[in-house]
XYZ file of C-alpha atoms in Angstrom:
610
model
C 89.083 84.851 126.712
C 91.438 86.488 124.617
C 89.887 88.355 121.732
C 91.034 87.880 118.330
C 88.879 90.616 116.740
C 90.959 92.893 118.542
C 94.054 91.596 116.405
C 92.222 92.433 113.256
C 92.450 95.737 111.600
C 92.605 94.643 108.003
C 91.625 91.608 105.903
C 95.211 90.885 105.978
C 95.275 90.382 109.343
C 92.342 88.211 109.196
C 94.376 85.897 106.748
C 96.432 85.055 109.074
C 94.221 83.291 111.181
C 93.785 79.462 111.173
C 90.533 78.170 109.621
C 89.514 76.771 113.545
C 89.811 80.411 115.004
C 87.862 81.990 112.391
C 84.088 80.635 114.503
C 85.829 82.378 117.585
C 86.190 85.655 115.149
C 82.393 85.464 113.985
C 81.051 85.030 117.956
C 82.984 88.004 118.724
C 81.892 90.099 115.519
C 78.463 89.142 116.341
C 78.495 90.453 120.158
C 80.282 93.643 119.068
C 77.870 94.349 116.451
C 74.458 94.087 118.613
C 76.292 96.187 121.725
C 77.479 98.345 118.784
C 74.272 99.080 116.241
C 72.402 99.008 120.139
C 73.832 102.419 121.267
C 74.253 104.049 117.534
C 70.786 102.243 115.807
C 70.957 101.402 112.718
C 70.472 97.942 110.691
C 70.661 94.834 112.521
C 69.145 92.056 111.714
C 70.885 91.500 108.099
C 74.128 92.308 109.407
C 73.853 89.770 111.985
C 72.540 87.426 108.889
C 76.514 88.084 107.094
C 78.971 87.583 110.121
C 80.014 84.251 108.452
C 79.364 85.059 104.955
C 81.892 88.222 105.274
C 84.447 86.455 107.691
C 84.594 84.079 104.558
C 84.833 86.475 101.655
C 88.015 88.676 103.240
C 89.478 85.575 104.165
C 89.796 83.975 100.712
C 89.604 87.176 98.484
C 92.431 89.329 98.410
C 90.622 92.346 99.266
C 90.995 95.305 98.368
C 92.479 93.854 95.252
C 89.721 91.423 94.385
C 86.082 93.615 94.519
C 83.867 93.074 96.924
C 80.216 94.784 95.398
C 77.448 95.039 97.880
C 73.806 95.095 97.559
C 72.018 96.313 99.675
C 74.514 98.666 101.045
C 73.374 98.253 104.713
C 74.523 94.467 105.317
C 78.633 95.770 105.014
C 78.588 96.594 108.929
C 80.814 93.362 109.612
C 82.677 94.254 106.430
C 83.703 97.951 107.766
C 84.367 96.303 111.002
C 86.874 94.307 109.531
C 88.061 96.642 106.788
C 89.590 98.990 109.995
C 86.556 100.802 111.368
C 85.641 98.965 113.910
C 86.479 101.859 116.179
C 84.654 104.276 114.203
C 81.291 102.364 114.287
C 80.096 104.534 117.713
C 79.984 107.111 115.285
C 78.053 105.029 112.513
C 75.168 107.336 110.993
C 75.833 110.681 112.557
C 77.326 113.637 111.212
C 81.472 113.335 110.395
C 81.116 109.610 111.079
C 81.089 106.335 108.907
C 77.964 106.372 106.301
C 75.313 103.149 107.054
C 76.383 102.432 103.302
C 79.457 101.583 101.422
C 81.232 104.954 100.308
C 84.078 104.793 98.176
C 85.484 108.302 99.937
C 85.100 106.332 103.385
C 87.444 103.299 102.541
C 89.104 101.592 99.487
C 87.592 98.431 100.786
C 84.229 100.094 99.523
C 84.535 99.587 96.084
C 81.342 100.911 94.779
C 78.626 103.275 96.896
C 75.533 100.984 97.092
C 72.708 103.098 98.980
C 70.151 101.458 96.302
C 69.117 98.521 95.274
C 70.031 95.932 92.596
C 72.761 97.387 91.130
C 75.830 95.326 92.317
C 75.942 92.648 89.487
C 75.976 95.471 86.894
C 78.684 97.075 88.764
C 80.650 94.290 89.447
C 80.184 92.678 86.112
C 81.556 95.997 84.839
C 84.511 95.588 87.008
C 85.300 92.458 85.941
C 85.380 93.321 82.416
C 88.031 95.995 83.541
C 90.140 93.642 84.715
C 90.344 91.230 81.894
C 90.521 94.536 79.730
C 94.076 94.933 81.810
C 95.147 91.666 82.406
C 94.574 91.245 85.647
C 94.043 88.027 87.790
C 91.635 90.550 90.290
C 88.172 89.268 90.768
C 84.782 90.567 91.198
C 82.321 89.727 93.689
C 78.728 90.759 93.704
C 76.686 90.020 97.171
C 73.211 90.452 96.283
C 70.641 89.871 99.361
C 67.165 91.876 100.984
C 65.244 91.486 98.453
C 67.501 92.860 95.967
C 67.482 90.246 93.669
C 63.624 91.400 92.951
C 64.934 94.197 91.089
C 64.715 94.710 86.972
C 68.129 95.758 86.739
C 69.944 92.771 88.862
C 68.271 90.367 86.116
C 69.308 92.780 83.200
C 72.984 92.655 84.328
C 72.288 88.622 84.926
C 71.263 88.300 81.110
C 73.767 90.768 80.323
C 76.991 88.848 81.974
C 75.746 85.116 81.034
C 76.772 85.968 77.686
C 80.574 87.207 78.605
C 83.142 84.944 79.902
C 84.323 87.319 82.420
C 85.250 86.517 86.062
C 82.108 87.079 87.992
C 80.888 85.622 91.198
C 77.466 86.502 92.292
C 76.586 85.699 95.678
C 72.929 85.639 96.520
C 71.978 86.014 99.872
C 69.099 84.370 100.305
C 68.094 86.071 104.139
C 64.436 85.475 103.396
C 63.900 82.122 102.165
C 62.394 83.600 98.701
C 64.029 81.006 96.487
C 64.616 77.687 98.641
C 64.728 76.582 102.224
C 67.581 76.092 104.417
C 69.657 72.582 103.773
C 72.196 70.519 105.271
C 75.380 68.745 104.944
C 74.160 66.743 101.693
C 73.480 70.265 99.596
C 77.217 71.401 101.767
C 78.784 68.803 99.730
C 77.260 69.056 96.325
C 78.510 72.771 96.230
C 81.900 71.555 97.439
C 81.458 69.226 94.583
C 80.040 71.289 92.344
C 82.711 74.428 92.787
C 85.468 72.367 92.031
C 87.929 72.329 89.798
C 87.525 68.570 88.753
C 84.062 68.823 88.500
C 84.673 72.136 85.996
C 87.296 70.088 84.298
C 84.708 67.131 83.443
C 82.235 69.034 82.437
C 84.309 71.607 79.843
C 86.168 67.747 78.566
C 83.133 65.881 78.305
C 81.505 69.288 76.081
C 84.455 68.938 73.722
C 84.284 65.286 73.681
C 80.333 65.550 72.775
C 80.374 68.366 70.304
C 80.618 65.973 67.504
C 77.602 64.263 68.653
C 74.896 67.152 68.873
C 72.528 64.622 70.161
C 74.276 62.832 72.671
C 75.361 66.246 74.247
C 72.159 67.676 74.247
C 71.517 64.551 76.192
C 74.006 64.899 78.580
C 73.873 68.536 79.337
C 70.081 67.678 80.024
C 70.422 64.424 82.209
C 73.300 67.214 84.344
C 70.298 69.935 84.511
C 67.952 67.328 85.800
C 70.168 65.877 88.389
C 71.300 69.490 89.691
C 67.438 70.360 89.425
C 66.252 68.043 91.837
C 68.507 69.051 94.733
C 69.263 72.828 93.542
C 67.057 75.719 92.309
C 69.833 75.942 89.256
C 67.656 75.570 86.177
C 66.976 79.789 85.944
C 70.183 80.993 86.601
C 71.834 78.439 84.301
C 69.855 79.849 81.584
C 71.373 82.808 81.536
C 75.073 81.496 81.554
C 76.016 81.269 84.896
C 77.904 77.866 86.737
C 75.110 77.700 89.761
C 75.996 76.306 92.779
C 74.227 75.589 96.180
C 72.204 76.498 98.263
C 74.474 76.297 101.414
C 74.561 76.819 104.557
C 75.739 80.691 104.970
C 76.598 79.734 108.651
C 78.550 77.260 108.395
C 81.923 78.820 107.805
C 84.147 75.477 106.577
C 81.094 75.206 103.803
C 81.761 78.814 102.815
C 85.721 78.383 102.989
C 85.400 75.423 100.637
C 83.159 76.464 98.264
C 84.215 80.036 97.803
C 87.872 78.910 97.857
C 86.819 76.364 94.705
C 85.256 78.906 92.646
C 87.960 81.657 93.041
C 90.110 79.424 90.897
C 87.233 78.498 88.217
C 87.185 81.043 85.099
C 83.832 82.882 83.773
C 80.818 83.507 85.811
C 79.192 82.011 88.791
C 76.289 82.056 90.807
C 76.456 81.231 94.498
C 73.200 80.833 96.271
C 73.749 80.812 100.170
C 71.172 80.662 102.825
C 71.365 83.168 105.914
C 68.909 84.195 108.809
C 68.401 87.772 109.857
C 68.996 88.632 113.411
C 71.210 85.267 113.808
C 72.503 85.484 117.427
C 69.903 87.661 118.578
C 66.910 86.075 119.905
C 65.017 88.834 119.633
C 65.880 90.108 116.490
C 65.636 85.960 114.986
C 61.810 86.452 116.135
C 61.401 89.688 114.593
C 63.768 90.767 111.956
C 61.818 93.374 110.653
C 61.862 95.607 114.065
C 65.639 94.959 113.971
C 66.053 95.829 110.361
C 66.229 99.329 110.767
C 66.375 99.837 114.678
C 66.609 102.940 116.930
C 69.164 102.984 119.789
C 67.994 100.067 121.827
C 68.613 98.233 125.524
C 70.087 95.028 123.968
C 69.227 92.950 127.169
C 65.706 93.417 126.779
C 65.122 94.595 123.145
C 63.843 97.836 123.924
C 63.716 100.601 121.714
C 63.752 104.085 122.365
C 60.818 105.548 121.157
C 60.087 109.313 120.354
C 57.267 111.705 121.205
C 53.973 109.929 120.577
C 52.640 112.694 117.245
C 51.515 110.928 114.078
C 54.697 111.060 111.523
C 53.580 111.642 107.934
C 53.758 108.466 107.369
C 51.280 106.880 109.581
C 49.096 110.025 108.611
C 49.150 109.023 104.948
C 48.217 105.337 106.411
C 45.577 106.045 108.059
C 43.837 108.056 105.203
C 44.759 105.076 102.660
C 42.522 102.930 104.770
C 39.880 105.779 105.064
C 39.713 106.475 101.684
C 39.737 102.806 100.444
C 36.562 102.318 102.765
C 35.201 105.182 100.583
C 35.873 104.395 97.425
C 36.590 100.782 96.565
C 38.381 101.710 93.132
C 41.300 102.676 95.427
C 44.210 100.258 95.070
C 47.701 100.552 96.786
C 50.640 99.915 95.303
C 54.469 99.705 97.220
C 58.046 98.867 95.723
C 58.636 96.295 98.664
C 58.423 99.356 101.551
C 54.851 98.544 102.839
C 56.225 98.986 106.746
C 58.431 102.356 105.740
C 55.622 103.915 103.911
C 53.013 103.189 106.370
C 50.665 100.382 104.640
C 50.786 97.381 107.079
C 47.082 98.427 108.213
C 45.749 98.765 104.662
C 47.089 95.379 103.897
C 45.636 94.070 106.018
C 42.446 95.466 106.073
C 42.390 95.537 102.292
C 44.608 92.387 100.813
C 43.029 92.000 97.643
C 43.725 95.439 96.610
C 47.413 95.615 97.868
C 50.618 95.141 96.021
C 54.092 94.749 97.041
C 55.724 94.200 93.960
C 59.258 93.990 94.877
C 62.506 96.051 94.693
C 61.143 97.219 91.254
C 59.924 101.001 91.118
C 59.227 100.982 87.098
C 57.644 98.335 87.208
C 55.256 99.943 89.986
C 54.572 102.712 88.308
C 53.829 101.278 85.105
C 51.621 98.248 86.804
C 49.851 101.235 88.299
C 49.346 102.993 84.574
C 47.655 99.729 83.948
C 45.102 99.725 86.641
C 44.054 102.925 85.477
C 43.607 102.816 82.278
C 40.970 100.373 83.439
C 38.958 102.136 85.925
C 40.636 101.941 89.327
C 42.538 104.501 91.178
C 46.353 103.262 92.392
C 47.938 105.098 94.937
C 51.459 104.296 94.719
C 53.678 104.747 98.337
C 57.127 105.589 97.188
C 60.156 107.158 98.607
C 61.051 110.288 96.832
C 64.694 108.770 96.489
C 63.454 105.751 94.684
C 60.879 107.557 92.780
C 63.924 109.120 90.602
C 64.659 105.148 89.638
C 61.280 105.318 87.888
C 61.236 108.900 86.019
C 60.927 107.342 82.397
C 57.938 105.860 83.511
C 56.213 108.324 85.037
C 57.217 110.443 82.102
C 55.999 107.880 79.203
C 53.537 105.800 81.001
C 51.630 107.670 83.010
C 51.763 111.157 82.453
C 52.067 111.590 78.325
C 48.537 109.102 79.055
C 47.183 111.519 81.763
C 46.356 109.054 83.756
C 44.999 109.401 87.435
C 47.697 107.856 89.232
C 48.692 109.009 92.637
C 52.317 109.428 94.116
C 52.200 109.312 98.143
C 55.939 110.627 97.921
C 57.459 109.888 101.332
C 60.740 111.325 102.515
C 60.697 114.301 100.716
C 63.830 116.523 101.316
C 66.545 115.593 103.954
C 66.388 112.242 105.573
C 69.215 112.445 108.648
C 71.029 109.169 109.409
C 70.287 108.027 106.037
C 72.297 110.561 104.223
C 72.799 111.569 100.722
C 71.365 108.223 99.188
C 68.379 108.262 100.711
C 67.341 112.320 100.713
C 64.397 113.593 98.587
C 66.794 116.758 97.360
C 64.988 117.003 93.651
C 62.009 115.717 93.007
C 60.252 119.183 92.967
C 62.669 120.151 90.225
C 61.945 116.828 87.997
C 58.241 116.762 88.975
C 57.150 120.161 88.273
C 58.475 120.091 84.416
C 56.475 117.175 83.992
C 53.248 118.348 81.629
C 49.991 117.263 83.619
C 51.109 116.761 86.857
C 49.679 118.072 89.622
C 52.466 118.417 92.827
C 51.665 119.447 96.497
C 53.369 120.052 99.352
C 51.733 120.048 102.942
C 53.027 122.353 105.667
C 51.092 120.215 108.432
C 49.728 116.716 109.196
C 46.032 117.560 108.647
C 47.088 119.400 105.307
C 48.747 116.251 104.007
C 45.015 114.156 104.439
C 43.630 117.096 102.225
C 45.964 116.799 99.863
C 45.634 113.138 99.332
C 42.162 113.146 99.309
C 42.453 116.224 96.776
C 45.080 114.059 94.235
C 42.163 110.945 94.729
C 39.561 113.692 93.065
C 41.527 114.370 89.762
C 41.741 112.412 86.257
C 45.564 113.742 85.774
C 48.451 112.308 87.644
C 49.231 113.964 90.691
C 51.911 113.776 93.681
C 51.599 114.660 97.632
C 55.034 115.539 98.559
C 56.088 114.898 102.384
C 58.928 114.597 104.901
C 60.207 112.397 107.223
C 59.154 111.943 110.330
C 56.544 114.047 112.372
C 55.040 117.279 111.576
C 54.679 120.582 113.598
C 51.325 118.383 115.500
C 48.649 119.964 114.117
C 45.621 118.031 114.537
C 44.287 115.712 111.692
C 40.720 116.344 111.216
C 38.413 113.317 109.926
C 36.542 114.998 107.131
C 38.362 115.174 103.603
C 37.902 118.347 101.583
C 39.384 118.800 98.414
C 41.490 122.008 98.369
C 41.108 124.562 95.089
C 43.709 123.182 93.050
C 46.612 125.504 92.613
C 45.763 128.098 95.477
C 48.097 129.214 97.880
C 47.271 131.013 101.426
C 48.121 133.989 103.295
C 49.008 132.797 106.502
C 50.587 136.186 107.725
C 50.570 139.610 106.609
C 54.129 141.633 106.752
C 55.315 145.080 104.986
C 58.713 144.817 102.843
C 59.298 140.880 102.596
C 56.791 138.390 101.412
C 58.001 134.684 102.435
C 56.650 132.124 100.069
C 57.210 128.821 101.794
C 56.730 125.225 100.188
C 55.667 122.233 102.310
C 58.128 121.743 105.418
C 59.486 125.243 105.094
C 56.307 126.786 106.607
C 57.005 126.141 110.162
C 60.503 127.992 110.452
C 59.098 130.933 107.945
C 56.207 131.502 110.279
C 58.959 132.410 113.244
C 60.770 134.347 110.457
C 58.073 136.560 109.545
C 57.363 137.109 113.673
C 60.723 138.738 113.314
C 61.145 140.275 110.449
C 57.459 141.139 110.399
C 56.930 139.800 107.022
C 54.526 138.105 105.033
C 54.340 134.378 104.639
C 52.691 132.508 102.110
C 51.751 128.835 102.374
C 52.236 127.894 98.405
C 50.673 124.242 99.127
C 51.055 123.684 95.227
C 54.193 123.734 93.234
C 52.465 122.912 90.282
C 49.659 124.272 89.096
C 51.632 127.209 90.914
C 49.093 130.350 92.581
C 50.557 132.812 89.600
C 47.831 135.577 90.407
C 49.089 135.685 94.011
C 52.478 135.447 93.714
C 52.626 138.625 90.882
C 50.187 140.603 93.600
C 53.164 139.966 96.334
C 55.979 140.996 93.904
C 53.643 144.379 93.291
C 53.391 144.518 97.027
C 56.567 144.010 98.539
C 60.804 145.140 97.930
C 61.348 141.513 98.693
C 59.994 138.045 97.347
C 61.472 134.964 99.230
C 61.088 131.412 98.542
C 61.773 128.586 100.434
C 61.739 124.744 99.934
C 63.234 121.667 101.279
C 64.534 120.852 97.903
C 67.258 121.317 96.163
C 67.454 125.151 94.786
C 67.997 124.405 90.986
C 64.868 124.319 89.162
C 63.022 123.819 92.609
C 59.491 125.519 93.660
C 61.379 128.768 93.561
C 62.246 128.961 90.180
C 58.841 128.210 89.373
C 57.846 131.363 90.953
C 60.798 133.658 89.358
C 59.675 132.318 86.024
C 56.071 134.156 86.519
C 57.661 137.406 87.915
C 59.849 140.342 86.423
C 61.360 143.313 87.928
C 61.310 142.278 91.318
C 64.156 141.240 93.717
C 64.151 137.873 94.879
C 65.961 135.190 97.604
C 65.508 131.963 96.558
C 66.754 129.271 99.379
C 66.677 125.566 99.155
C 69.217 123.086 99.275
C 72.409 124.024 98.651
C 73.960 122.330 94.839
C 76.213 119.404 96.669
C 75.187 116.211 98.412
C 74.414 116.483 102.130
C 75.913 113.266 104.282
C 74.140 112.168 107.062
C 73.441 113.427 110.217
C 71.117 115.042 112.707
C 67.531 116.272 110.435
C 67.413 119.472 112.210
C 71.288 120.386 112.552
C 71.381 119.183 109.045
C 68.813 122.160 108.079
C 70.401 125.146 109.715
C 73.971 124.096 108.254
C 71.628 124.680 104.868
C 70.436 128.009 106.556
C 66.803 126.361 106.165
C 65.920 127.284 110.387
C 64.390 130.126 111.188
C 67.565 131.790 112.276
C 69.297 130.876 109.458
C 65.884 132.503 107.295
C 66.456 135.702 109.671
C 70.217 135.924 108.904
C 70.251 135.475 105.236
C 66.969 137.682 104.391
C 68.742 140.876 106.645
C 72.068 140.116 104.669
C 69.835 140.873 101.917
C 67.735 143.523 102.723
C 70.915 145.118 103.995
C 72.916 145.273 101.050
């Protein structure tokens, strides 16, 4: 058959296609992005859910002109497919190659960088303004959809842009059945009917008609709100200003065509609710969405993944020991911004489902909910990537530390996070944790040390954080039995002449090779905060050279804690470096930082050399 989605390598040339080719264009985008996404990884199942829903948007937006905004970031694999990247996508994730996000430096398609959550109707809304600020016809497009919608922020900009008349379309994706269920060709026709022009028309004539009689239009807009209410969820978004329309069908292409060629023409903002399935057009990926959401490389005629070396990662450590620990102490609640699978919870739900809480896309809310619990007795132990911990620093500021309260942070992805890139790494959260008053921080070198560590945060009445990477460990074995370490000690794990290698967390492993070399010392810090002052002064009085090294960036990091307790002593401080690191592979990534043991061995000569 011949292939129209080799024709396409812009919008533009998508516009040029009749309205009966364009289910021909989503079959083939759908095939090309499972063989794709099967031999790179990546997300799946909600780009499958968007074929139609982005087929439509280029093809009645005048893109790049009009904005496209959206949210989450991974459902725009379709869009970079048709935004002239299609050939690029074997390199999607991987160092040099195209981001898993939208990147404005990757494509003036990408309008805004969207690696969070929730943010796309504030950014769109803002871009909208711009344009009536300029006179410009351009519109703005927010696609909100994963859960997004959950977020504080997306209703803040929501309450915010009701009350402007701005041109704003927000699209939510509705991939999870959250807000309504799937309908047909009736609910089809009432947003045709809804999204037109006449029906606009009527209703702004009949207001002006019926301002003179308060009642009778408080009747009418009333008798409207009930009618829309019984076959739409409108009532909510309504309320804050927006024209709702839908649901619809987000498959069903001539309903999209219709509808979102309708409202481009109406003025001030709307609200589009459409319906989509994850994994549509993969069997496999329709029956499991969440495998597919963030796959590995897979065999795409069988579903199989590739699966690593069989070592506990962090994550499933820190799992485990929430289950272990709740069994020992029943004050123990967990607590997850809507990442129970990611941060390695699905078995303590289960096991424990009265005292587990998803609370959505919303990390202050999380850590404030959790401030709650304890000021009432219980213990919350809040799973949170160290990326989205930064969304909720006021709070842990104001809320829980100022009111030294025993909440714990399981911080997950600490430092560099490979195929995820710069959005998702955990570069700083040393620096902003460790100026926090009352916090206690610690970083584990090993799997076993990261149980101890937990179990040691569980035993204080201060707020505390357990600091970990990605992935697996260096497989040392986790031992059953939970000790609390003495808080704020650091150990000797090898003993060197001239260089003393002070190592926090993930850094251990390649310093322990270094100091083989070099014959140096290395110190495993384990605590960044309370920081081991007495040892680190007797290894500046011992050695020509004190070195630190953390998987975090270098400003105001671990190792500026430990030049701020020494004087008179030369020192190599190595971290990240001050920029944003893309994606790529986790390893490769930390020797272009010089953070591998050779790397460690070149830099520390350079210096003793000099």
């Amino acid at each position: 058959m011949y292939s129209l989605l080799d024709t396409i390598q812009t919008p533009e040339d998508l516009r040029q296609l009749t309205r009966e080719q364009l289910p021909q264009l989503a079959r083939e985008l759908r095939e090309f992005l499972i063989e794709s996404v099967s031999k790179t990884g990546g997300h799946l199942s909600s780009n499958l859910g968007t074929v139609e829903l982005t087929v439509a948007l280029h093809a009645i937006y005048n893109t790049p002109e009009d904005r496209l905004v959206w949210d989450v970031g991974h459902q725009t694999y379709v869009h970079k497919i048709l935004t002239g990247r299609r050939e690029a996508m074997k390199t999607l994730r991987m160092a040099g190659g195209l981001a898993g996000f939208p990147k404005r430096e990757e494509s003036p398609y990408d309008t805004f960088g969207t690696g969070h959550s929730s943010t796309s109707i504030s950014a769109a809304l803002g871009m909208a303004v711009a344009a009536q600020l300029s006179g410009s016809e351009r519109r703005a497009v927010a696609i909100i959809g994963d859960g997004a919608m959950t977020g504080g922020m997306a209703f803040e900009a929501l309450n915010n842009a009701g009350a402007m008349n701005a041109n704003l379309l927000v699209i939510l994706n509705d991939n999870d059945m959250s807000i309504s269920r799937p309908v047909g060709a009736l609910n089809n026709y009432l947003a045709r009917l809804m999204s037109g022009r006449f029906y606009a028309a009527m209703r702004r004539g009949s207001e002006k008609v019926l301002k003179g009689l308060p009642p009778v239009l408080e009747f009418a807009k009333r008798a409207e709100e009930h009618v829309k209410g019984m076959v739409t969820p409108s009532t909510l978004f309504e309320e804050f200003g927006f024209n709702y329309i839908g649901p619809i069908d987000g498959h069903d292409l001539n309903a999209l065509l219709d509808t979102l060629g309708n409202i481009r023409q109406l003025e001030g903002p709307q609200f589009l609710h459409v319906v989509t399935q994850k994994g549509r057009g993969y069997p496999l990926a329709e029956e499991d969405c969440l495998l597919y959401h963030g796959v590995g490389k897979f065999d795409r005629t069988n579903g199989i993944v590739q699966k690593q070396a069989s070592k506990p990662t962090y994550t499933e450590v820190f799992g485990r020991w929430l289950c272990d620990m709740a069994a020992k102490d029943d004050r123990l609640v967990g607590i997850t911004p809507a990442m129970c699978e990611g941060s390695g919870m699905p078995e303590f739900a289960k096991q424990y489902p009265t005292r587990y809480f998803d609370v959505g896309i919303a990390e202050q809310h999380a850590l404030t909910f959790a401030a709650g619990l304890a000021c009432d007795g219980y213990k919350p132990v809040v799973a949170i990537y160290s990326t989205f911990l930064q969304r909720a620093y006021d709070q842990l500021i104001h809320d829980i530390a100022i009111q030294k309260l025993p909440v714990v942070l399981a911080i997950d992805r600490g430092g560099l996070v490979g195929a995820d890139g710069a959005t998702h790494a955990g570069s700083f959260d040393l620096s902003f944790l460790r100026c926090i008053p009352n916090m206690t921080v610690m970083t584990p070198s090993d799997e076993n040390e990261c149980r101890q560590m937990l179990y040691t945060a569980m035993t204080l009445d201060t707020p505390s954080a357990v600091r970990y990477p990605r992935g697996m460990g260096p497989g040392v074995a986790v031992v059953d039995e939970m000790q609390a370490l003495p808080l704020g000690r650091g150990e000797v794990r090898r003993k060197g002449k001239r260089v003393a290698i002070l190592a926090f967390g993930s850094m251990l492993a390649p310093a322990m090779l270094a100091g083989e070399e070099l014959d140096a010392t290395v110190v495993n810090m384990r605590f960044v905060k309370p920081l081991d002052v007495a040892l680190v002064q007797r290894l500046a009085a011992e050695h020509e050279l004190l070195v630190t090294v953390e998987e975090n960036t270098v400003q105001g990091g671990a190792g500026s804690a430990v030049a701020e307790c020494v004087t008179g002593v030369t020192m190599l401080n190595l971290g990240l470096p001050d920029r944003f690191i893309e994606q790529g592979e986790h390893a490769q990534m930390l020797a272009d930082c010089g953070l591998s043991a050779a790397g460690l061995i070149r830099t520390i000569n350079s210096k003793l050399t000099k």
